[in-house]
C-alpha positions as a printed Julia matrix, in Angstrom:
319×3 Matrix{Float64}:
  -6.57  -21.78    7.83
  -6.1   -20.03   11.18
  -4.91  -16.65   10.01
  -6.94  -15.08    7.28
  -5.2   -12.86    4.73
  -5.91   -9.15    4.88
  -6.25   -7.22    1.63
  -5.76   -3.45    1.64
  -7.74   -1.99   -1.27
  -7.39    1.7    -2.01
  -9.12    3.56   -4.83
  -8.08    7.15   -5.5
 -11.32    9.0    -6.15
 -11.06   12.47   -7.64
 -13.27   15.21   -6.28
 -16.41   15.26   -8.39
 -18.41   17.97   -6.72
 -22.16   18.02   -6.21
 -24.38   16.28   -3.67
 -25.96   12.84   -3.39
 -29.47   12.52   -4.78
 -32.08   10.32   -3.13
 -31.61    7.89   -6.01
 -27.83    7.86   -5.42
 -28.5     6.86   -1.82
 -30.65    3.95   -2.97
 -27.65    2.63   -4.91
 -25.25    3.22   -2.02
 -27.56    1.48    0.47
 -27.22   -1.68   -1.64
 -23.54   -1.84   -0.64
 -22.9    -3.78    2.6
 -21.25   -2.07    5.56
 -18.93   -3.59    8.11
 -21.52   -3.34   10.87
 -23.91   -5.42    8.73
 -21.53   -8.35    8.23
 -18.87   -8.33   10.98
 -19.09  -10.83   13.83
 -20.0    -9.22   17.16
 -17.63  -11.08   19.43
 -18.31  -11.92   23.08
 -17.3    -9.51   25.8
 -13.83  -10.27   27.12
 -14.17  -11.09   30.82
 -11.6   -10.05   33.41
  -8.76  -12.49   33.67
  -9.87  -14.52   30.67
  -7.28  -16.1    28.45
  -7.12  -19.14   26.24
  -5.03  -19.77   23.2
  -7.35  -22.15   21.41
  -7.77  -25.9    21.14
  -4.52  -26.38   19.22
  -2.51  -25.12   22.21
  -3.92  -27.76   24.55
  -1.59  -30.72   24.96
  -4.23  -33.05   26.4
  -6.91  -32.71   23.74
 -10.37  -32.65   25.32
  -9.26  -33.47   28.86
 -11.07  -30.55   30.51
 -11.69  -29.79   34.18
 -14.55  -27.69   35.44
 -13.39  -24.17   36.27
 -10.58  -24.17   33.7
 -10.51  -21.57   30.93
 -12.32  -22.83   27.84
  -9.94  -23.34   24.94
 -12.9   -23.56   22.57
 -13.83  -20.05   23.65
 -10.28  -19.08   22.67
 -10.79  -20.59   19.22
 -14.03  -18.63   18.85
 -12.39  -15.31   19.68
  -9.33  -15.94   17.51
 -11.37  -17.07   14.52
 -13.88  -14.25   15.02
 -11.12  -11.65   14.83
  -9.75  -13.28   11.69
 -13.27  -13.46   10.21
 -13.68   -9.73   10.75
 -10.31   -9.07    9.13
 -11.53  -10.93    6.03
 -14.77   -8.91    6.02
 -12.77   -5.69    6.32
 -10.58   -6.74    3.4
 -13.59   -7.03    1.12
 -15.52   -4.0     2.36
 -12.78   -1.4     2.78
 -13.06   -0.31   -0.85
 -16.81    0.14   -0.63
 -16.34    2.63    2.19
 -14.25    4.77   -0.19
 -16.96    4.59   -2.85
 -19.46    6.08   -0.41
 -17.31    9.15    0.19
 -18.02   10.87   -3.15
 -20.94   11.17   -5.56
 -20.79    9.17   -8.81
 -19.18   10.73  -11.87
 -21.88    9.38  -14.22
 -25.61    9.01  -13.52
 -28.13    7.14  -15.65
 -31.64    6.06  -14.57
 -30.5     2.57  -13.49
 -26.73    2.93  -13.56
 -24.02    4.74  -11.59
 -20.32    4.94  -12.36
 -17.32    6.22  -10.42
 -14.34    6.89  -12.66
 -12.56    5.83  -14.71
  -9.31    6.9   -13.06
  -5.66    5.93  -13.34
  -5.22    3.08  -10.87
  -3.08    4.07   -7.88
  -0.08    1.8    -7.25
  -0.75    0.0   -10.56
   0.94    1.96  -13.37
  -0.55    1.21  -16.77
  -4.06    0.4   -15.48
  -7.35    2.32  -15.27
  -9.98    1.59  -12.65
 -13.71    2.3   -12.24
 -16.64    1.23  -10.06
 -19.99    0.49  -11.76
 -23.43   -0.22  -10.25
 -26.6    -1.23  -12.12
 -30.17   -1.69  -10.9
 -33.1    -3.8   -12.08
 -36.2    -3.4    -9.89
 -34.92   -4.19   -6.35
 -31.77   -6.02   -7.52
 -28.35   -4.4    -7.74
 -25.08   -5.51   -9.32
 -21.72   -3.81   -8.79
 -18.18   -4.29  -10.07
 -14.73   -2.89   -9.45
 -13.19   -3.07  -12.93
  -9.69   -2.63  -14.35
  -8.28   -2.33  -17.85
  -5.0    -1.5   -19.48
  -4.67    2.26  -19.86
  -5.83    3.24  -23.32
  -7.95    0.11  -23.77
 -11.53    0.3   -25.0
 -14.79   -0.65  -23.35
 -14.2    -4.33  -24.06
 -10.97   -4.2   -22.08
 -12.65   -3.89  -18.66
 -12.6    -6.93  -16.35
 -13.94   -7.3   -12.8
 -11.67   -7.79   -9.79
 -14.5    -7.36   -7.26
 -18.11   -8.29   -8.11
 -21.22   -8.15   -5.95
 -24.99   -8.49   -5.97
 -27.77   -7.4    -3.61
 -31.5    -8.18   -3.6
 -33.19   -5.57   -1.41
 -35.94   -6.44    1.06
 -37.83   -4.31    3.57
 -35.64   -1.74    5.29
 -32.32   -0.05    4.51
 -29.55   -2.57    3.69
 -31.89   -5.48    4.47
 -31.8    -8.31    1.97
 -29.61  -11.01    0.42
 -26.24  -10.38   -1.16
 -22.84  -11.67   -2.16
 -19.47  -10.32   -3.25
 -16.15  -11.84   -4.2
 -12.61  -11.06   -5.3
 -11.34  -12.86   -8.41
  -7.69  -13.15   -7.43
  -6.88  -15.65  -10.19
  -8.15  -13.28  -12.92
  -6.14  -10.43  -11.4
  -2.95  -12.48  -11.69
  -3.78  -13.47  -15.26
  -4.25   -9.83  -16.23
  -0.9    -8.84  -14.78
  -2.38   -7.04  -11.75
  -1.0    -9.12   -8.86
  -2.79   -9.19   -5.5
   0.3   -10.07   -3.51
  -1.46  -10.3    -0.13
  -3.76  -12.99   -1.55
  -1.32  -14.95   -3.68
  -2.32  -18.29   -2.07
  -5.97  -17.8    -3.13
  -7.99  -18.13   -6.3
 -11.04  -16.45   -4.83
 -12.28  -14.77   -1.65
 -16.04  -14.4    -1.22
 -18.91  -13.49    1.09
 -22.56  -14.54    0.98
 -25.02  -12.98    3.42
 -28.64  -12.4     4.35
 -29.68   -9.53    6.6
 -33.44   -9.49    5.94
 -34.47  -11.67    8.9
 -33.13  -12.97   12.21
 -30.97  -14.87   12.61
 -28.81  -13.04   10.07
 -26.13  -15.1     8.31
 -22.71  -14.32    6.81
 -20.45  -16.92    5.18
 -16.83  -16.15    4.31
 -15.16  -18.58    1.85
 -11.49  -18.9     0.9
 -10.78  -20.89   -2.25
  -7.07  -21.82   -2.48
  -4.76  -21.81   -5.45
  -3.38  -25.22   -6.49
  -4.81  -27.03   -3.46
  -2.55  -25.15   -1.03
  -5.13  -25.87    1.7
  -8.75  -27.1     1.81
 -11.52  -24.71    0.85
 -12.18  -22.84    4.11
 -15.62  -21.59    5.16
 -16.47  -19.56    8.22
 -20.15  -18.91    8.98
 -21.42  -16.3    11.43
 -25.05  -15.95   12.52
 -26.69  -13.45   14.85
 -30.08  -13.72   16.58
 -32.24  -11.41   18.66
 -30.55  -10.28   21.85
 -27.14  -10.1    20.12
 -26.66  -13.86   20.45
 -23.81  -14.91   18.17
 -22.76  -18.15   16.5
 -19.62  -19.12   14.59
 -19.19  -22.35   12.62
 -15.88  -23.48   11.13
 -13.59  -26.49   10.67
 -10.47  -27.37   12.64
  -8.52  -29.92   10.57
  -5.73  -32.17   11.82
  -6.29  -32.09   15.62
  -4.9   -34.82   17.91
  -7.77  -35.27   20.37
  -7.23  -38.82   21.6
  -4.38  -41.36   21.53
  -4.35  -43.27   18.24
  -2.92  -43.37   14.76
  -5.12  -40.74   13.13
  -5.63  -37.02   13.51
  -9.16  -35.68   13.85
 -10.9   -33.19   11.55
 -13.41  -31.25   13.65
 -16.55  -29.28   12.89
 -16.95  -26.64   15.59
 -20.04  -24.55   16.31
 -19.75  -22.01   19.11
 -22.44  -19.74   20.48
 -22.15  -16.82   22.88
 -24.17  -14.21   24.72
 -23.13  -10.54   24.9
 -21.82  -10.97   28.46
 -19.32  -13.63   27.32
 -21.12  -16.81   28.42
 -21.01  -19.46   25.74
 -21.43  -22.99   24.47
 -19.54  -25.1    21.93
 -20.51  -28.27   20.1
 -17.67  -30.12   18.44
 -18.37  -32.93   15.95
 -15.56  -35.25   14.91
 -15.75  -35.51   11.1
 -12.84  -37.95   10.68
 -10.11  -39.63   12.7
  -9.84  -42.17   15.51
 -13.22  -41.23   17.04
 -15.14  -40.29   13.92
 -18.79  -39.5    14.7
 -18.11  -38.51   18.3
 -19.54  -35.3    19.76
 -18.28  -33.03   22.52
 -20.22  -30.22   24.22
 -18.8   -27.54   26.5
 -20.29  -24.5    28.27
 -18.52  -21.61   29.98
 -19.4   -18.64   32.18
 -18.81  -14.91   31.63
 -15.17  -15.3    32.73
 -14.62  -18.11   30.23
 -14.49  -20.85   32.88
 -15.86  -24.27   31.93
 -19.12  -25.1    33.74
 -20.32  -28.18   31.84
 -18.9   -30.85   29.51
 -20.36  -33.86   27.71
 -18.43  -36.54   25.75
 -20.43  -38.99   23.64
 -17.61  -41.56   23.64
 -17.14  -41.65   27.45
 -19.44  -44.36   28.83
 -18.19  -44.1    32.44
 -18.21  -40.32   32.91
 -20.15  -38.84   29.97
 -20.98  -35.49   31.62
 -19.5   -33.18   34.21
 -21.1   -30.11   35.75
 -24.67  -28.92   35.34
 -26.25  -28.56   31.91
 -28.49  -25.84   33.38
 -25.43  -23.53   33.45
 -25.47  -23.44   29.64
 -27.12  -20.28   28.25
 -30.37  -20.5    26.27
 -29.46  -20.28   22.58
 -32.76  -21.58   21.17
 -33.11  -18.36   19.12
 -30.29  -19.73   16.93
 -31.83  -23.17   16.42
 -33.18  -24.11   13.01
């Protein structure tokens, strides 16, 4: 799934008046922000281009000094990853803009309101706390329904650790339930569920974005981003159905790319299935995206080209 769907969520919050209490801020700090979860992509070097592995006619026939197509896949997928993160977190930014309408010792509620763009529905946002654990839900119901009529479109959890917004959390959109309740999410109609799991309490941090399809429209797609000290980044994802080598089968690839802030990077590609199942390919590039080193496990005559010493040190992301 090369282009991730973007969901625009808007919640009309009425002006409630008043200020945030310190306890309100503890609730709000349990909500993830974009800067906590978004992939910090490599710097774009002058003259760099590269459309991705799927644009290369000759598979993994790579010459030193050429632009890395795997770098292109990293940048393209990273932008799409961030679009998916934005889709899930855009609503939470709106929640932060106003104090809650209801305060209880371990509960906050925003709303209920008439749902904008969804006539006949009410909407509210609810957060609860138990010790250092938080749960939150964006809920809808038919206008005029009782308390039992609420159902969750967005649900999330957060277990706080040391520091503001440091901990382990998850959130997801239940697209299938939304359709069943007559509240269609048209931008996500190919999905049953869109979710994020993350940990920000220790380096390397980790964020996993998962797309679960409706009716097997495509395989379950997972994109994992990690970040280590020094702003070293890593993206892991699958590239199904690639034609790497001559033969009767297409290859499904597992791709892990790593990059430094200046744009230098390294990719390790494992062939999961196809004509050369089990094979591994490694590629490094410089700050301009030019290939400096390659290694092919299946090539007995010319297994490596270039100098492995040109590959950046990414040991902080090992383990």
